[in-house]
PDB file of C-alpha atoms in Angstrom:
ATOM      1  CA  UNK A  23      50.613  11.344  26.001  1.00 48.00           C
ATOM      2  CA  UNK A  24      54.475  12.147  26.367  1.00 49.00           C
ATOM      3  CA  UNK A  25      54.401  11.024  29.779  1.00 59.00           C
ATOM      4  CA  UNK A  26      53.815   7.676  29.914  1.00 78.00           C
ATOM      5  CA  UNK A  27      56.510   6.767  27.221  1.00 82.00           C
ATOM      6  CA  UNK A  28      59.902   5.495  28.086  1.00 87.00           C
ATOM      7  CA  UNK A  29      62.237   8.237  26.393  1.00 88.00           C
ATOM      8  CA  UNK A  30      63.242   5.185  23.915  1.00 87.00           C
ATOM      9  CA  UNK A  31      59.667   5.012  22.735  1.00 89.00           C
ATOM     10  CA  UNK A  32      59.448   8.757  22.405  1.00 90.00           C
ATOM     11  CA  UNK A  33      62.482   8.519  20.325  1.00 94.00           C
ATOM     12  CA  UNK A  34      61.146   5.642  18.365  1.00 94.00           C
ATOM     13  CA  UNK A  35      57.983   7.990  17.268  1.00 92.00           C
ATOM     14  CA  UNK A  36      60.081  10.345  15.853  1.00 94.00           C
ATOM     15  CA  UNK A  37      62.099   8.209  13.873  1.00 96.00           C
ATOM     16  CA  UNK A  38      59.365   6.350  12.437  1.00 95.00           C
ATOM     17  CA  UNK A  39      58.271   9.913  11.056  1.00 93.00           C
ATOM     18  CA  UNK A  40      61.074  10.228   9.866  1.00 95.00           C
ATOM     19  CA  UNK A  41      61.458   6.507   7.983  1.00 96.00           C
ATOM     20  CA  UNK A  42      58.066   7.184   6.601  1.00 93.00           C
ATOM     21  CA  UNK A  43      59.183  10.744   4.685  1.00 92.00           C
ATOM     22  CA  UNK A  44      61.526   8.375   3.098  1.00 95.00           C
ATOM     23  CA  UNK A  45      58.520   6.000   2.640  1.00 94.00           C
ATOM     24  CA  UNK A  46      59.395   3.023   4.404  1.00 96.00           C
ATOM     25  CA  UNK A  47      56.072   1.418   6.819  1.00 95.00           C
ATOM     26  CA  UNK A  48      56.992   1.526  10.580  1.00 95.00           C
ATOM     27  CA  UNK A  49      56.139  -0.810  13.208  1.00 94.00           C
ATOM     28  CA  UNK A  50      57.575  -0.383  16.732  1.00 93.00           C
ATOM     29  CA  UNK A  51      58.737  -2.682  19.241  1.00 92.00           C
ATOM     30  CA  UNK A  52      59.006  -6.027  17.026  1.00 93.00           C
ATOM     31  CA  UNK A  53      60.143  -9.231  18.270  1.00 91.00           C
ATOM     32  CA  UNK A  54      61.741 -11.298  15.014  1.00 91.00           C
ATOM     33  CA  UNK A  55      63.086 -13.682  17.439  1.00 88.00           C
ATOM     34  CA  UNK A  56      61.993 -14.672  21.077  1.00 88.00           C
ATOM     35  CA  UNK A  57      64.477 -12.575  23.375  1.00 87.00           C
ATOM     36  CA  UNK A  58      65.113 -10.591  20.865  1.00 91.00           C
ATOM     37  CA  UNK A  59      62.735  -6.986  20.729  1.00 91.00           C
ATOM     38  CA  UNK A  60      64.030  -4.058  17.735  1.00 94.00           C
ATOM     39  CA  UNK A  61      62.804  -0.634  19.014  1.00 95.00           C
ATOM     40  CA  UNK A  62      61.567   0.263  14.804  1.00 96.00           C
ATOM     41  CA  UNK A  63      61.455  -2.015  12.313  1.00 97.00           C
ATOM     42  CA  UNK A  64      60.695  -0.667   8.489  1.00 97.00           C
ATOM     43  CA  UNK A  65      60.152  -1.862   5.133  1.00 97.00           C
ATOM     44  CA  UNK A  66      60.573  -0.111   2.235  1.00 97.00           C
ATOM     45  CA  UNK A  67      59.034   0.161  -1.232  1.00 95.00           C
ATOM     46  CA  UNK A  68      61.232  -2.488  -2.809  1.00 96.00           C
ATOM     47  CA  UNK A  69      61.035  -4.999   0.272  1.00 97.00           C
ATOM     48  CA  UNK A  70      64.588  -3.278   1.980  1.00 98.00           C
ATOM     49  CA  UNK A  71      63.956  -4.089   6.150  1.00 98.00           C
ATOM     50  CA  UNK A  72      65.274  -1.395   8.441  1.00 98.00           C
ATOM     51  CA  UNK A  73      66.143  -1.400  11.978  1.00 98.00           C
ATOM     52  CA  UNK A  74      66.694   1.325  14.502  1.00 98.00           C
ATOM     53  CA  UNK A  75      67.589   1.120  17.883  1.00 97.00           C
ATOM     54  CA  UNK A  76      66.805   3.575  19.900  1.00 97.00           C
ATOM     55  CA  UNK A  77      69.254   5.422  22.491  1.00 96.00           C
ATOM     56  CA  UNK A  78      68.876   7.727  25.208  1.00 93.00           C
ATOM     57  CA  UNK A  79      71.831   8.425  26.496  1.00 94.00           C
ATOM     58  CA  UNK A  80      75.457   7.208  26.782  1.00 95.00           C
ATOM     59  CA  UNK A  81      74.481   4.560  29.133  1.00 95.00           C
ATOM     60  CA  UNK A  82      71.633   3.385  27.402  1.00 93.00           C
ATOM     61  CA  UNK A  83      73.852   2.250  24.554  1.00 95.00           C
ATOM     62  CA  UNK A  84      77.205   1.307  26.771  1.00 94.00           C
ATOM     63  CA  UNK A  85      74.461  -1.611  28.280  1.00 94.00           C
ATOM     64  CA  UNK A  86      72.975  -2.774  25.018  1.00 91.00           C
ATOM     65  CA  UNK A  87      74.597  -6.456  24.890  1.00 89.00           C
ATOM     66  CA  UNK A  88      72.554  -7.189  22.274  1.00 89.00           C
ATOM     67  CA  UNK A  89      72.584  -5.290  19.544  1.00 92.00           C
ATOM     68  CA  UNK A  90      74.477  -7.023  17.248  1.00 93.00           C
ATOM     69  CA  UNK A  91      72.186  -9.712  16.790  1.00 93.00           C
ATOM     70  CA  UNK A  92      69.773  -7.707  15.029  1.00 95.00           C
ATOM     71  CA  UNK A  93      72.137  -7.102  12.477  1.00 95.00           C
ATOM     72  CA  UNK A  94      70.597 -10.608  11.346  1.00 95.00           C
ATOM     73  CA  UNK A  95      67.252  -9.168  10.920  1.00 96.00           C
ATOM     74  CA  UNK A  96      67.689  -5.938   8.374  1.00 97.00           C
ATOM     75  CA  UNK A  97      69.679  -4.747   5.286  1.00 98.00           C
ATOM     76  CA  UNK A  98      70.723  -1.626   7.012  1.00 98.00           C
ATOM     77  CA  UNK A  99      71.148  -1.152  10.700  1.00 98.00           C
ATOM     78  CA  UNK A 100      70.981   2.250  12.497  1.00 98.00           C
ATOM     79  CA  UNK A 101      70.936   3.829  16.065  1.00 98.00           C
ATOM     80  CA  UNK A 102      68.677   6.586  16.755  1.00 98.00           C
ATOM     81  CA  UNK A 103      69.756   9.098  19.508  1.00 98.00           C
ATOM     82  CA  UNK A 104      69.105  12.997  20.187  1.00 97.00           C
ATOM     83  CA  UNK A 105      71.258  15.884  19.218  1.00 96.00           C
ATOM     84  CA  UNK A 106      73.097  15.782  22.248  1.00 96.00           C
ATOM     85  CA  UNK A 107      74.588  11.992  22.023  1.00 97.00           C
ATOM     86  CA  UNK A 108      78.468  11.326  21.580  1.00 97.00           C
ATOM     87  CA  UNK A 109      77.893   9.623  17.855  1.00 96.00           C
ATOM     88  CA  UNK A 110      81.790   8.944  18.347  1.00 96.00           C
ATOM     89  CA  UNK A 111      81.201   6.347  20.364  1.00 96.00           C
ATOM     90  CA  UNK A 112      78.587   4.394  18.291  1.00 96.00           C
ATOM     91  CA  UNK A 113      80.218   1.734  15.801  1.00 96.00           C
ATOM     92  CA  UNK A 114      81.339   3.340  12.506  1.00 94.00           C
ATOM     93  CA  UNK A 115      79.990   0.522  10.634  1.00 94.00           C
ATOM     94  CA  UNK A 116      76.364   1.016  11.502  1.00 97.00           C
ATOM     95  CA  UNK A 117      74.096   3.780  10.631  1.00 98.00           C
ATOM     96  CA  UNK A 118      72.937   7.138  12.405  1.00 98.00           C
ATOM     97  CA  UNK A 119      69.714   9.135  13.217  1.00 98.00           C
ATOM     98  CA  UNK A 120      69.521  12.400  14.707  1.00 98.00           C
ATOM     99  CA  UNK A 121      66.025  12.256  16.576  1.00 97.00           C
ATOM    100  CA  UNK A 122      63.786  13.574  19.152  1.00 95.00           C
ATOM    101  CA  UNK A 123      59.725  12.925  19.617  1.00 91.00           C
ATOM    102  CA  UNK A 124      58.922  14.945  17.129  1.00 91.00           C
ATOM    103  CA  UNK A 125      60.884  13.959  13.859  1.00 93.00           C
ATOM    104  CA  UNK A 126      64.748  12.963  12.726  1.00 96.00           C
ATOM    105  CA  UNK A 127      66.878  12.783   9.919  1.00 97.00           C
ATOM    106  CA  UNK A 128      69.467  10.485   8.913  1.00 98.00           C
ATOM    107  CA  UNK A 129      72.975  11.735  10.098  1.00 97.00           C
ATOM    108  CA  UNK A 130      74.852   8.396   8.520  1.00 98.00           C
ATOM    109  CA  UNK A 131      73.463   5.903   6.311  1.00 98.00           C
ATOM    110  CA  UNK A 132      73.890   2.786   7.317  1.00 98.00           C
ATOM    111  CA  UNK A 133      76.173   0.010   4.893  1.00 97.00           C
ATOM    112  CA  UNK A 134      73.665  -2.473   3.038  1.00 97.00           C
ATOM    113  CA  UNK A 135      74.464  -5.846   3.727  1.00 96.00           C
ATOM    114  CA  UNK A 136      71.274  -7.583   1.945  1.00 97.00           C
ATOM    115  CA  UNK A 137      69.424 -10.380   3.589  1.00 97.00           C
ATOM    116  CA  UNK A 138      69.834 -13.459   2.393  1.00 96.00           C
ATOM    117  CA  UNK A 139      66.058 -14.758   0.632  1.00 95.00           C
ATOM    118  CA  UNK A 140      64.934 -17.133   3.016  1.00 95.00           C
ATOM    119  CA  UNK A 141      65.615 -14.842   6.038  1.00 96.00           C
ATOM    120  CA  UNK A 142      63.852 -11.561   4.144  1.00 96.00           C
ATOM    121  CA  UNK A 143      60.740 -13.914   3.592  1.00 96.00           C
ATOM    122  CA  UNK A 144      60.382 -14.588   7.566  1.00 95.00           C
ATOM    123  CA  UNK A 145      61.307 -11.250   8.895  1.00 96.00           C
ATOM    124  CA  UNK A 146      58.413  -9.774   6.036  1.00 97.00           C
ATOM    125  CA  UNK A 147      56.046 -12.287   7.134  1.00 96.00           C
ATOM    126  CA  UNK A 148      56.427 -11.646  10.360  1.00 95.00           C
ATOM    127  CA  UNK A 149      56.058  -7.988  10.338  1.00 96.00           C
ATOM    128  CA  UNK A 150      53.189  -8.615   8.288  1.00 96.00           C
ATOM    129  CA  UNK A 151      51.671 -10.917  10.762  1.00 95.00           C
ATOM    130  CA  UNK A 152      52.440  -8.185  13.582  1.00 94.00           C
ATOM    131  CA  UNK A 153      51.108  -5.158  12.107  1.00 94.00           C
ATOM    132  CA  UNK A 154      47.516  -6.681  11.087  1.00 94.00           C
ATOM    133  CA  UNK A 155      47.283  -8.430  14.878  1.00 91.00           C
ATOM    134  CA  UNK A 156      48.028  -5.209  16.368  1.00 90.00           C
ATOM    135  CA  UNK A 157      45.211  -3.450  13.995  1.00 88.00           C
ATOM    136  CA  UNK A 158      42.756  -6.136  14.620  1.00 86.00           C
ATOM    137  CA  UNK A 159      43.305  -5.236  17.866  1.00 79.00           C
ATOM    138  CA  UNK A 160      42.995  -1.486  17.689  1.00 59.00           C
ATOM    139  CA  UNK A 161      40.596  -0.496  14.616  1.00 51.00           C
ATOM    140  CA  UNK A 162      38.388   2.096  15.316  1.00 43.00           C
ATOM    141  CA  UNK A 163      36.415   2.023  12.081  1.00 47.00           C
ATOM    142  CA  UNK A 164      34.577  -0.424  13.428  1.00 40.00           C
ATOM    143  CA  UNK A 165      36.187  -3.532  11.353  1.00 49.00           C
ATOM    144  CA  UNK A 166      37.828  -4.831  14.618  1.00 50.00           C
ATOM    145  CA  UNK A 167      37.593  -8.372  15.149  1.00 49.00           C
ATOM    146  CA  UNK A 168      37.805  -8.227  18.592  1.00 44.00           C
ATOM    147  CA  UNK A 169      35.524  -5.683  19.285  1.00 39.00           C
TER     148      UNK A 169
ATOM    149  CA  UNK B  20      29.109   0.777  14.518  1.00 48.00           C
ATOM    150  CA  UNK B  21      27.097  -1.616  12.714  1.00 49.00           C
ATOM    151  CA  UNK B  22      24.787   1.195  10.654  1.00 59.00           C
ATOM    152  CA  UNK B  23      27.990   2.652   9.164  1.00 78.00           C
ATOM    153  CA  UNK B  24      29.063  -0.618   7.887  1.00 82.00           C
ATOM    154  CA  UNK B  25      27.984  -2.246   3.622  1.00 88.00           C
ATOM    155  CA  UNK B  26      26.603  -5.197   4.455  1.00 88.00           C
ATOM    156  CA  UNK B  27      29.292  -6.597   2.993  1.00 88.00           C
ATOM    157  CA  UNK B  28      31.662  -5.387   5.717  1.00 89.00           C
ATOM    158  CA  UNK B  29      30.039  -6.776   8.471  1.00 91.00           C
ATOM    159  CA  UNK B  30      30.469 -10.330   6.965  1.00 94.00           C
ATOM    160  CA  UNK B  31      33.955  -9.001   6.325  1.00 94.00           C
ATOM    161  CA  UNK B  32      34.323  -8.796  10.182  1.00 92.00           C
ATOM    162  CA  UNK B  33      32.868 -12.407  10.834  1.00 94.00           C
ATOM    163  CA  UNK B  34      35.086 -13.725   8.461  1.00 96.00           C
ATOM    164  CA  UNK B  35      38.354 -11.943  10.309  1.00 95.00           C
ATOM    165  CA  UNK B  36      36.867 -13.341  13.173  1.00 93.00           C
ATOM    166  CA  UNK B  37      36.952 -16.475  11.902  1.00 95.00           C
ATOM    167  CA  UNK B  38      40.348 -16.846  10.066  1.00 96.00           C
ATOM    168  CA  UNK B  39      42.045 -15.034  13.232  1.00 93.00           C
ATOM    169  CA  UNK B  40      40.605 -18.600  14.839  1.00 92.00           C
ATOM    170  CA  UNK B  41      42.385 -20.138  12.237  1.00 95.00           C
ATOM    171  CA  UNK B  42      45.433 -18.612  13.390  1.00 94.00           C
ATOM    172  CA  UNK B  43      45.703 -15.914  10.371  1.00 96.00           C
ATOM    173  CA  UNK B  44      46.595 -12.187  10.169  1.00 95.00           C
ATOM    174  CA  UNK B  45      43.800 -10.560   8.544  1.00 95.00           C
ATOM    175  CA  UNK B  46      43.308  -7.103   6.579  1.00 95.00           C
ATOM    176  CA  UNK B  47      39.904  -5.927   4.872  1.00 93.00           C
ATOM    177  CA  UNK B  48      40.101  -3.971   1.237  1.00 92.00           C
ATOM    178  CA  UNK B  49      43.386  -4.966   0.488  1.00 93.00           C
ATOM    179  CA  UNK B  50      44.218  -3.842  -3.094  1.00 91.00           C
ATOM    180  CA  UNK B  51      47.068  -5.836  -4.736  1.00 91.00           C
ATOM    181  CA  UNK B  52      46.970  -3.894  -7.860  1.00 88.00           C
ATOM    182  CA  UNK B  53      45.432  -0.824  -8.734  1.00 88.00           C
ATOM    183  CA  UNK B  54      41.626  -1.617  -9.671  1.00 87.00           C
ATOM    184  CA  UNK B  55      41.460  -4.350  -7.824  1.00 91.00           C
ATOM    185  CA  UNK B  56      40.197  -4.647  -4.228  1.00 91.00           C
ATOM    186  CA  UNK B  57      40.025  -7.826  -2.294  1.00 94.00           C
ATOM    187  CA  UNK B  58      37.552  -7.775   0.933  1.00 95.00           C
ATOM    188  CA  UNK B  59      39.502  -9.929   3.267  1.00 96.00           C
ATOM    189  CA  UNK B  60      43.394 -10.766   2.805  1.00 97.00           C
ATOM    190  CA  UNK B  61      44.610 -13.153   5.183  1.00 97.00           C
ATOM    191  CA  UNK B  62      48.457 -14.446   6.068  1.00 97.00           C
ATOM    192  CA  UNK B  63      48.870 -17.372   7.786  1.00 97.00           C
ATOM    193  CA  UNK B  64      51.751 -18.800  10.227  1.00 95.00           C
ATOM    194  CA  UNK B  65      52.873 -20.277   7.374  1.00 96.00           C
ATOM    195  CA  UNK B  66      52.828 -17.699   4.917  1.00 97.00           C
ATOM    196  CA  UNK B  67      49.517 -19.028   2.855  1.00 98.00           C
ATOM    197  CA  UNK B  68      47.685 -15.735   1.626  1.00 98.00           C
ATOM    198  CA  UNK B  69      43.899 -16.513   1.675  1.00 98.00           C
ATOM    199  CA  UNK B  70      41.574 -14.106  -0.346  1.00 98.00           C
ATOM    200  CA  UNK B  71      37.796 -14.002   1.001  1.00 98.00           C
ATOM    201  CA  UNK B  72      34.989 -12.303  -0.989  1.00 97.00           C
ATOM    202  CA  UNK B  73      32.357 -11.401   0.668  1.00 97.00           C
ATOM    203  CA  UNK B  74      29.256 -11.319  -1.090  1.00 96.00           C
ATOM    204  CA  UNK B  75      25.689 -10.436   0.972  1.00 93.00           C
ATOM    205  CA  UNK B  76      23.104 -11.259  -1.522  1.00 94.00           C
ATOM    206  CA  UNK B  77      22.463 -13.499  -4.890  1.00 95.00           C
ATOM    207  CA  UNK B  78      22.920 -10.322  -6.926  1.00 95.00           C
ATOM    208  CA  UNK B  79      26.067  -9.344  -5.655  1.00 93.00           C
ATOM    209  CA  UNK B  80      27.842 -12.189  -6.426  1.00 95.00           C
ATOM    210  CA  UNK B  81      26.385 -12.409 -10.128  1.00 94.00           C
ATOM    211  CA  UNK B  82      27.249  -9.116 -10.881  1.00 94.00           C
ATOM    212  CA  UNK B  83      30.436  -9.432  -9.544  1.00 91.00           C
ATOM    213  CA  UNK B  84      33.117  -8.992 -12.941  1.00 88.00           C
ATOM    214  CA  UNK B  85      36.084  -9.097 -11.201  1.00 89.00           C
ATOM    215  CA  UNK B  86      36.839 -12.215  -8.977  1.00 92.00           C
ATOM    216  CA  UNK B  87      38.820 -14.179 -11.285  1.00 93.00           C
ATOM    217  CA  UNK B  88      41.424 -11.599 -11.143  1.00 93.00           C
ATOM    218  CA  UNK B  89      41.301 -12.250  -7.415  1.00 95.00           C
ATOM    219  CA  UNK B  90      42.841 -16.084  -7.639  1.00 95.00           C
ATOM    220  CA  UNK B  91      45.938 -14.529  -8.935  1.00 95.00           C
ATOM    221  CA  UNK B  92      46.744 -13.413  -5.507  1.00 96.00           C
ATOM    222  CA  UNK B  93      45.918 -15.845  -3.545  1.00 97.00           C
ATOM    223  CA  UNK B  94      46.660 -19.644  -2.395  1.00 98.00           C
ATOM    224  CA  UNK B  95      43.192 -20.366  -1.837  1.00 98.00           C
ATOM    225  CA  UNK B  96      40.224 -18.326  -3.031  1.00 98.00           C
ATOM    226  CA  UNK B  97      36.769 -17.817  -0.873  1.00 98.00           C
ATOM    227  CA  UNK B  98      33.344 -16.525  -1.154  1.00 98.00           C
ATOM    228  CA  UNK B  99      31.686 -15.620   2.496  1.00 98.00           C
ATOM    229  CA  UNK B 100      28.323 -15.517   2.101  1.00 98.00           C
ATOM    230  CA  UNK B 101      25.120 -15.768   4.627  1.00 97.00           C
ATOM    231  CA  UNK B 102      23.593 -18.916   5.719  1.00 96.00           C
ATOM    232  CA  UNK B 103      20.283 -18.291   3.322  1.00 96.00           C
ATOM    233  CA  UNK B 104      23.033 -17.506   0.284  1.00 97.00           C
ATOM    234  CA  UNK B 105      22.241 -20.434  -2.530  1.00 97.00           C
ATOM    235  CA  UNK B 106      25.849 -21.458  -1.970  1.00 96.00           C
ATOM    236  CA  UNK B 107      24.839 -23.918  -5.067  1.00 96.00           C
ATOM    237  CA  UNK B 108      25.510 -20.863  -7.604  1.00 96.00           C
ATOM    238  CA  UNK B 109      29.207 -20.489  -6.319  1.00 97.00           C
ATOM    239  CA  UNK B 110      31.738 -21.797  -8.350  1.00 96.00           C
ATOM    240  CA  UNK B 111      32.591 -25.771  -7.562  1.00 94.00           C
ATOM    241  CA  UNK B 112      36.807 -24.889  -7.354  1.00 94.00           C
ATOM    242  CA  UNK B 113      36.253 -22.059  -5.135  1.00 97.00           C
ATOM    243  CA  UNK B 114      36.039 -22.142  -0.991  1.00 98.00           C
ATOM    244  CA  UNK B 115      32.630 -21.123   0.801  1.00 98.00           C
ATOM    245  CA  UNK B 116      32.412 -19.391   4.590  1.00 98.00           C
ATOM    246  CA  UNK B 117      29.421 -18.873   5.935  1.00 98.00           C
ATOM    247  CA  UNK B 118      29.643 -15.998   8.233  1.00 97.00           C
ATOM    248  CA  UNK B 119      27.381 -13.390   9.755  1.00 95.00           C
ATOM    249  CA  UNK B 120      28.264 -10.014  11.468  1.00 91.00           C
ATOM    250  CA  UNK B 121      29.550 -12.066  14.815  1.00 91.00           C
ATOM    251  CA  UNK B 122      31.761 -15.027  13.125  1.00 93.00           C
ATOM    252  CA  UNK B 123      31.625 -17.607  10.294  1.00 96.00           C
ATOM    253  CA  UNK B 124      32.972 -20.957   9.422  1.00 97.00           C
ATOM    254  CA  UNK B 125      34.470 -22.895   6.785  1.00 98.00           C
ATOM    255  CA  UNK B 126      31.899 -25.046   5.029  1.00 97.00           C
ATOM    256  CA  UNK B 127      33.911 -25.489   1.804  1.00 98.00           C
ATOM    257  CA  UNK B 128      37.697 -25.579   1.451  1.00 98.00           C
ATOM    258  CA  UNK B 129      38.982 -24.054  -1.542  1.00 98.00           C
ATOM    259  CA  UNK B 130      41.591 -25.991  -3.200  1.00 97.00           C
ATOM    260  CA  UNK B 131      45.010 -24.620  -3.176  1.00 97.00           C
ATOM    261  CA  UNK B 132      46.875 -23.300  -6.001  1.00 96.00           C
ATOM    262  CA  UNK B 133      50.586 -21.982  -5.002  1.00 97.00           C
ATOM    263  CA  UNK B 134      51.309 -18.291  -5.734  1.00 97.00           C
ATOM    264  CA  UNK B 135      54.603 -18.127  -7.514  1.00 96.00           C
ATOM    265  CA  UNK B 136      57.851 -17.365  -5.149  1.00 95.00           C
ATOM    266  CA  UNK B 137      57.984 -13.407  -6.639  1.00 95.00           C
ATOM    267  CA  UNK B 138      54.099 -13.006  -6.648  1.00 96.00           C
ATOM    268  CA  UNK B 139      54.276 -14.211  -3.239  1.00 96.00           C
ATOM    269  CA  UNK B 140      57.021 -11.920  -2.176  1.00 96.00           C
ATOM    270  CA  UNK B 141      55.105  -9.009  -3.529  1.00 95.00           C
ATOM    271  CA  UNK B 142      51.674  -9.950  -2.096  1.00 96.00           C
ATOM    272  CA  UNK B 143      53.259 -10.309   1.640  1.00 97.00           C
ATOM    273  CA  UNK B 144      55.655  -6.908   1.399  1.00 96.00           C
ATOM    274  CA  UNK B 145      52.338  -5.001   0.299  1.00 95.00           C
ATOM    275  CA  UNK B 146      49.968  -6.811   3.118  1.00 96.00           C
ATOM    276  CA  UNK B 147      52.983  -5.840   5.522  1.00 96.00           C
ATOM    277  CA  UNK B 148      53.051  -2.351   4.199  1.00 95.00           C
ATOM    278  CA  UNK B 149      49.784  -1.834   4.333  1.00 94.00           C
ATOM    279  CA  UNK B 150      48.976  -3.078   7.573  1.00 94.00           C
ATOM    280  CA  UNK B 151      51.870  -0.799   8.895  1.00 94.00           C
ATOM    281  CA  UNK B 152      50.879   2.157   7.524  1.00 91.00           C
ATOM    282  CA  UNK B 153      46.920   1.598   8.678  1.00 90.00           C
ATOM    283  CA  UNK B 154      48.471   0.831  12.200  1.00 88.00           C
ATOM    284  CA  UNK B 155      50.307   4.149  12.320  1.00 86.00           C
ATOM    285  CA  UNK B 156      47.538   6.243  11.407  1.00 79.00           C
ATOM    286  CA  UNK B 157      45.549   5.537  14.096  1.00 59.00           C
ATOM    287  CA  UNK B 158      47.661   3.988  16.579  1.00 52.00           C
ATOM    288  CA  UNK B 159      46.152   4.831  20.433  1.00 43.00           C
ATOM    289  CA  UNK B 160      49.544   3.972  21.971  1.00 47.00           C
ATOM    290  CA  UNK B 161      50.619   7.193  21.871  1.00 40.00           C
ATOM    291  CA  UNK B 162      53.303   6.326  19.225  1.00 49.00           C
ATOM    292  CA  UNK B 163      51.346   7.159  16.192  1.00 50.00           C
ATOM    293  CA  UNK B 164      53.556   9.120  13.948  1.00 49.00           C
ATOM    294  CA  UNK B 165      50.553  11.322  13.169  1.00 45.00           C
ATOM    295  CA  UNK B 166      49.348  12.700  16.319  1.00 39.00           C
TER     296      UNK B 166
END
């Protein structure tokens, strides 16, 4: 399996593990705006929307040009990256997850700055929207629509 | 697949097949509160949160106790039922698909009755939670947080 994902994506798998011991529900790779694609995406018990982007290495983040638009699309914001990433360099204002494929924890939690209503109703909806197309899509109890 | 599947699933399937035409996100056995469980749950572009019942015979509609409950969660409220179903025994301010295994469509609209902003809110955060946590359990990808 490990071979054909980007080292991002392996990341991403264990972080949702992670997200989920702290019961939040996962999906990765959303889009909440066209050009715009959040590595997790999670939503917790009470409705709270996570995102974590996902870093490999040094240059991995030094490229991201974008990440700062996502803050836009969740009440907490963090970067994920392995044991062996400079955290110095990532912005003290955003939060931290020590990952690898298998599992993570949070190093820093990220500062809550809550979404307003009208923006946490889309971003829900559309995670919503994503998760059952992409089960539809994938069922194997025998329920899918497109099988 | 179809010999593991209530008869009631398999119009369950049609029906997903059918909404998804409609351009809605669909889940089966959704349960919005504990006791209750809804056979299709459906989120459209929109937002609108369609309930479905799927009922395969005469008798399993009549003894059915619970579907008034259903219309609590829901902006419109369905029954799916077979083509040879005496749709005529259905309740006049409810909508009717008729659906089979394959597909199904809408013979009767079901008039639409708003869900309140915070049932709304709650409805869509446990569809999207729901949905997320099927999707990781049995994920192919390769990113399921389980495997």
């Amino acid at each position: 399996m490990a071979k054909d994902l980007a080292p991002g994506q392996l990341l991403a798998r264990g972080v949702m593990r992670c997200l989920m011991e702290h019961g939040f529900a996962c999906l990765p790779e959303v889009v909440p705006k066209p050009g715009l694609r959040v590595d997790v995406m999670a939503l917790g018990r009470k409705g709270e929307i996570w995102v974590v982007e996902c870093k490999s290495s040094r240059a991995d983040f030094t490229s991201d040009r974008k990440w700062q638009g996502y803050l836009a699309y969740a009440d907490r914001f963090f970067w994920a990256v392995e044991s062996d990433f400079p955290t110095e360099i990532l912005p003290v204002e955003t939060g931290v997850i020590l990952a690898d494929r298998f599992g993570g924890e949070i190093l820093r939690m990220a500062p809550e700055t809550k979404l307003a209503a009208a923006r946490r109703k889309l971003v829900t909806q559309g995670f919503a929207r994503t998760a059952a197309l992409r089960l539809a899509g994938q069922d194997p109890s025998g329920l899918s629509v497109f099988l």
